[in-house]
PDB file of C-alpha atoms in Angstrom:
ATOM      1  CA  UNK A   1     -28.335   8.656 -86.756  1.00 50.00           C
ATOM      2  CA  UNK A   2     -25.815  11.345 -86.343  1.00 62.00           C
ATOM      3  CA  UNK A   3     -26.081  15.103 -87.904  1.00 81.00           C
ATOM      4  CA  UNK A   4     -24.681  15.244 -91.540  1.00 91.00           C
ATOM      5  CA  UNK A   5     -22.054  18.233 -91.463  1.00 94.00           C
ATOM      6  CA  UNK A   6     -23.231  20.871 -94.284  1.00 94.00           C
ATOM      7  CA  UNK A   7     -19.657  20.949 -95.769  1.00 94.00           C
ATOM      8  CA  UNK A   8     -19.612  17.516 -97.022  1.00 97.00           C
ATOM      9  CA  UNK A   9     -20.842  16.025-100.296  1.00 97.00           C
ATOM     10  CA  UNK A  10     -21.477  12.370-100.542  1.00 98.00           C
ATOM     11  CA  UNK A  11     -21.692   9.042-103.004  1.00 97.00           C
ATOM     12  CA  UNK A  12     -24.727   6.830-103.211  1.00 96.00           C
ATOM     13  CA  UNK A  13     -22.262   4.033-102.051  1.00 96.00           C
ATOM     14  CA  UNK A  14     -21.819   6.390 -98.777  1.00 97.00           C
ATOM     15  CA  UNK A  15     -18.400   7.996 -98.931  1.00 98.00           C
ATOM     16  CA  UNK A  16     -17.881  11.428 -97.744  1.00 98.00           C
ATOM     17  CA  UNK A  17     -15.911  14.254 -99.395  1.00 98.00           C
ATOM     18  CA  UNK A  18     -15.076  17.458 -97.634  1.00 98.00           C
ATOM     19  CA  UNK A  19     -13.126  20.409 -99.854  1.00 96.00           C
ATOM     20  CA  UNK A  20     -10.555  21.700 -97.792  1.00 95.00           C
ATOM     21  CA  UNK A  21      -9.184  25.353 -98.177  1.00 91.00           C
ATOM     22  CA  UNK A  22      -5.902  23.618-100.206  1.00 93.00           C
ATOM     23  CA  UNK A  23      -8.415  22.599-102.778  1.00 91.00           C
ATOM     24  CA  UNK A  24      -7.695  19.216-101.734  1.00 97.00           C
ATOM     25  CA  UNK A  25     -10.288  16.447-101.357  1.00 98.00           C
ATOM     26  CA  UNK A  26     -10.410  14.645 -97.605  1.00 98.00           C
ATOM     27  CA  UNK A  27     -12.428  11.478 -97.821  1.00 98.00           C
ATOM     28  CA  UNK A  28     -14.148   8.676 -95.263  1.00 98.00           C
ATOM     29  CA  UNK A  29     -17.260   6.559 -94.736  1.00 98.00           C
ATOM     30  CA  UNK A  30     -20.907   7.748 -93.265  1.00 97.00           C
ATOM     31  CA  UNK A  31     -21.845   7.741 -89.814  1.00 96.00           C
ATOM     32  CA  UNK A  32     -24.502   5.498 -91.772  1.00 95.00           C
ATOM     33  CA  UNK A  33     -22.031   3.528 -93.569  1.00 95.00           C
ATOM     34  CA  UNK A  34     -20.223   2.656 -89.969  1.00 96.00           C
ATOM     35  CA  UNK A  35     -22.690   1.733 -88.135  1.00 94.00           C
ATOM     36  CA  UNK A  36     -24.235  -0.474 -91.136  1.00 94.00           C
ATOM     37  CA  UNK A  37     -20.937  -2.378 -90.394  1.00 95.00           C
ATOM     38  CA  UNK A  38     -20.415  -2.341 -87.129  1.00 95.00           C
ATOM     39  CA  UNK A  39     -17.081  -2.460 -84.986  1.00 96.00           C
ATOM     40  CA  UNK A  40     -14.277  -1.998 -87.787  1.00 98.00           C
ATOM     41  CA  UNK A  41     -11.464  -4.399 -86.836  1.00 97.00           C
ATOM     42  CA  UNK A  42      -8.968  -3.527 -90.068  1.00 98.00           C
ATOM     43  CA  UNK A  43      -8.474  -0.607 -92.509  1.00 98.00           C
ATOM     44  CA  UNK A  44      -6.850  -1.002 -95.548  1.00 98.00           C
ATOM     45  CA  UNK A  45      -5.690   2.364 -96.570  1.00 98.00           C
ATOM     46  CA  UNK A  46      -4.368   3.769-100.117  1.00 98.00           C
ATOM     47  CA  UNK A  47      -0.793   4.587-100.580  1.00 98.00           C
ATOM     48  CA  UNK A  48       0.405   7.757-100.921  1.00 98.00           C
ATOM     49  CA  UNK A  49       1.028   8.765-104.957  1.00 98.00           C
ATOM     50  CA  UNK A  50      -1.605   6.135-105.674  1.00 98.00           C
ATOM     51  CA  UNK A  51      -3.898   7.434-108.040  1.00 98.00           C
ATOM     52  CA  UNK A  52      -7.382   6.748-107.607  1.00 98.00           C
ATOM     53  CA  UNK A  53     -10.126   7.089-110.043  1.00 97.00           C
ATOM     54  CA  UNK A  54     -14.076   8.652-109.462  1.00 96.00           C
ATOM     55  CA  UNK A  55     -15.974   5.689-108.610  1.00 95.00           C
ATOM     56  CA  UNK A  56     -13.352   2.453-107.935  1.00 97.00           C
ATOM     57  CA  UNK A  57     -11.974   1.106-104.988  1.00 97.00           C
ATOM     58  CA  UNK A  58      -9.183   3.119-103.195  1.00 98.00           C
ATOM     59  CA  UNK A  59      -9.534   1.392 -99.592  1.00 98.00           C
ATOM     60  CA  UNK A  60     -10.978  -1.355 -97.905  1.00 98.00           C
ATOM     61  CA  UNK A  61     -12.813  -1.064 -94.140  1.00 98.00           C
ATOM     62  CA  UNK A  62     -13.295  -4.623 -92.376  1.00 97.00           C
ATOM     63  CA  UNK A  63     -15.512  -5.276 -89.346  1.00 96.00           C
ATOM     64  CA  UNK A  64     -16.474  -8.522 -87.724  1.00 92.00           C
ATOM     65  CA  UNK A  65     -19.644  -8.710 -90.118  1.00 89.00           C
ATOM     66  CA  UNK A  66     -17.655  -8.034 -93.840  1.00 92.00           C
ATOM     67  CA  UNK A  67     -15.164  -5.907 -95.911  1.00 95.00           C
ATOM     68  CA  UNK A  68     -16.278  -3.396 -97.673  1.00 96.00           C
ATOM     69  CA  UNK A  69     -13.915  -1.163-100.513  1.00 97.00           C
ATOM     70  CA  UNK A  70     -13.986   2.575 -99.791  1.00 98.00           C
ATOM     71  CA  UNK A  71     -15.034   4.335-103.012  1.00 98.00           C
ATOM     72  CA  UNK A  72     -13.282   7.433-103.771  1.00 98.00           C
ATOM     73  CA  UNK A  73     -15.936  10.277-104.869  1.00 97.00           C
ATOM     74  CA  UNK A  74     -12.978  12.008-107.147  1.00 97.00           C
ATOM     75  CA  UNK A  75     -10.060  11.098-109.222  1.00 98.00           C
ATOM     76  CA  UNK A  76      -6.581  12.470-108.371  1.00 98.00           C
ATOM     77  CA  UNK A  77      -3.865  11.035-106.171  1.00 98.00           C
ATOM     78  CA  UNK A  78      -3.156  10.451-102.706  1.00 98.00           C
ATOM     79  CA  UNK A  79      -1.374  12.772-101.085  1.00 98.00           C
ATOM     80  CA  UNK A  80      -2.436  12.207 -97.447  1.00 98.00           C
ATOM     81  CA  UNK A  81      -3.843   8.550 -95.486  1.00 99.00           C
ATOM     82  CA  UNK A  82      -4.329   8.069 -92.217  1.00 99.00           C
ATOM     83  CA  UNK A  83      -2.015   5.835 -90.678  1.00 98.00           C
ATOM     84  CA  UNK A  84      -3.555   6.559 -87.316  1.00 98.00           C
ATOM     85  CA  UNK A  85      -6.460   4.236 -88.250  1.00 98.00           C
ATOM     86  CA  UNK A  86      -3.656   1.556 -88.965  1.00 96.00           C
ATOM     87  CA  UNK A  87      -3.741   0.873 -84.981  1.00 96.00           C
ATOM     88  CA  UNK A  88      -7.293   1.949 -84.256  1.00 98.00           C
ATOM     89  CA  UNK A  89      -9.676   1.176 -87.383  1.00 98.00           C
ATOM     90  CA  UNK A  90     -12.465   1.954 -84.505  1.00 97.00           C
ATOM     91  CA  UNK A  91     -11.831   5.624 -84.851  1.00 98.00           C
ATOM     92  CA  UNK A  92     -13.999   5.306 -87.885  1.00 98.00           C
ATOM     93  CA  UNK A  93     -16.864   4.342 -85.580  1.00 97.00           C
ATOM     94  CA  UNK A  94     -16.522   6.976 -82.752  1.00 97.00           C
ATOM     95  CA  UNK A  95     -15.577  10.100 -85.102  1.00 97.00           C
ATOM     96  CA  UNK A  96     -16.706   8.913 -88.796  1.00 97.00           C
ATOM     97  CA  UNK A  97     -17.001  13.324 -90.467  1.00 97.00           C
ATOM     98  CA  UNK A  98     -13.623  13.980 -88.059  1.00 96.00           C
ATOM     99  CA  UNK A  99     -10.632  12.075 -86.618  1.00 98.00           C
ATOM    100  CA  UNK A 100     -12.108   8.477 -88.851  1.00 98.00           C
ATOM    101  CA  UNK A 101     -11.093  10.263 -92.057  1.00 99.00           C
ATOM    102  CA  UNK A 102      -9.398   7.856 -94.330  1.00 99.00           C
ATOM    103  CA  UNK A 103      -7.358   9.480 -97.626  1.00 99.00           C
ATOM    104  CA  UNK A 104      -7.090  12.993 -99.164  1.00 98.00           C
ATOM    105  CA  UNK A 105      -6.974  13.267-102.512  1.00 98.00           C
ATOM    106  CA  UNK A 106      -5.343  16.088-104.858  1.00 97.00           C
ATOM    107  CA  UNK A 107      -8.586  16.689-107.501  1.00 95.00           C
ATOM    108  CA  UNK A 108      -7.894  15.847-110.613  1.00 94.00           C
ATOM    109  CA  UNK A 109     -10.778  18.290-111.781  1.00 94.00           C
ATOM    110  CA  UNK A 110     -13.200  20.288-109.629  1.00 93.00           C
ATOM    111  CA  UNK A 111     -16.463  19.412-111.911  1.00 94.00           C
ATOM    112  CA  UNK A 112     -16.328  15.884-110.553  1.00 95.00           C
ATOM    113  CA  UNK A 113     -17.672  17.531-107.282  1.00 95.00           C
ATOM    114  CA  UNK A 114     -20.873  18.763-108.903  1.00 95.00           C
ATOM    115  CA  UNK A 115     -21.719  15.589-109.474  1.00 96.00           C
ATOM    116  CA  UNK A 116     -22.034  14.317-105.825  1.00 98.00           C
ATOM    117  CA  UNK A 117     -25.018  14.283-103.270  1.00 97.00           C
ATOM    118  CA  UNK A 118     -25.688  17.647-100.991  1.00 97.00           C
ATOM    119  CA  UNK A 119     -26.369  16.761 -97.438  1.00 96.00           C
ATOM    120  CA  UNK A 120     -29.668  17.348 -98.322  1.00 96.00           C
ATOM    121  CA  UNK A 121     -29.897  14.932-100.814  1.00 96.00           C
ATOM    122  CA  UNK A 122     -27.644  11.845 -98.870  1.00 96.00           C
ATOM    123  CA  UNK A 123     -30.527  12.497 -96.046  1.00 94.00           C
ATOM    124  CA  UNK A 124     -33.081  11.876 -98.578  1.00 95.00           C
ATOM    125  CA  UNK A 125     -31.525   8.801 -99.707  1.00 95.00           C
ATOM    126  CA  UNK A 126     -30.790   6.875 -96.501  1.00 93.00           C
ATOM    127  CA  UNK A 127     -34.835   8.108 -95.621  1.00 90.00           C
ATOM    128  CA  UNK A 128     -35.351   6.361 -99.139  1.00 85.00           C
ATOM    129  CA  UNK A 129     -33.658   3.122 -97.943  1.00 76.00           C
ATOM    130  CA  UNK A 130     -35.257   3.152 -94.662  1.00 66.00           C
ATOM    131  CA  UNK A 131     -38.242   2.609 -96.037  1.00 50.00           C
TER     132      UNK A 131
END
């Protein structure tokens, strides 16, 4: 299993959020979550101005094994997707915490962040389900 980056805060349902300097919210799937699914063949990406809500589905990554909705860890709206994956979903597998990014999000309100996993604690959990 890859490193976790230290700037990133997770869901149990293994989504990634990084803050960025804008206050904005970029968000994508584990290096655990990829490789649990294998070659992605399809992304289904949010549309910009959608607003998406802590918890429900704002995307959908498909491999050869299933489809699986992309949770989003905040609420807000959309104000950035990555079309790139449109033509090369496998991005997601080679670069999951860089280029296989999937949405950002403008935060709706900064508390819902205190309520996600610490790298610390997203380590403990996939040790928790490997066992």
């Amino acid at each position: 299993m890859s490193e976790i980056p230290g700037d990133l805060k997770f869901l149990k349902s293994h989504e990634w959020a990084r803050v960025e300097s804008s206050g904005r919210v970029t968000v994508g799937i584990s290096d655990h979550a990829q490789g649990l699914l294998g070659d992605l063949v399809y992304v289904e990406l949010p549309s910009v101005g959608d607003t998406v809500q802590v918890g429900n589905g704002a995307a959908v990554v498909e491999s050869v094994k299933a489809a699986s909705d992309v949770y989003s860890p905040v609420s807000g709206t959309v104000v950035e997707v990555n079309g790139a994956l449109s033509d090369k979903p496998e991005t997601i597998n080679e670069d999951a915490y860089g280029e296989g990014w999937i949405f950002v999000v403008e935060l709706d309100d900064k508390e819902q962040l205190n309520d996600l996993l610490s790298p610390d604690d997203y380590a403990e959990l996939l040790e928790d389900d490997d066992h």
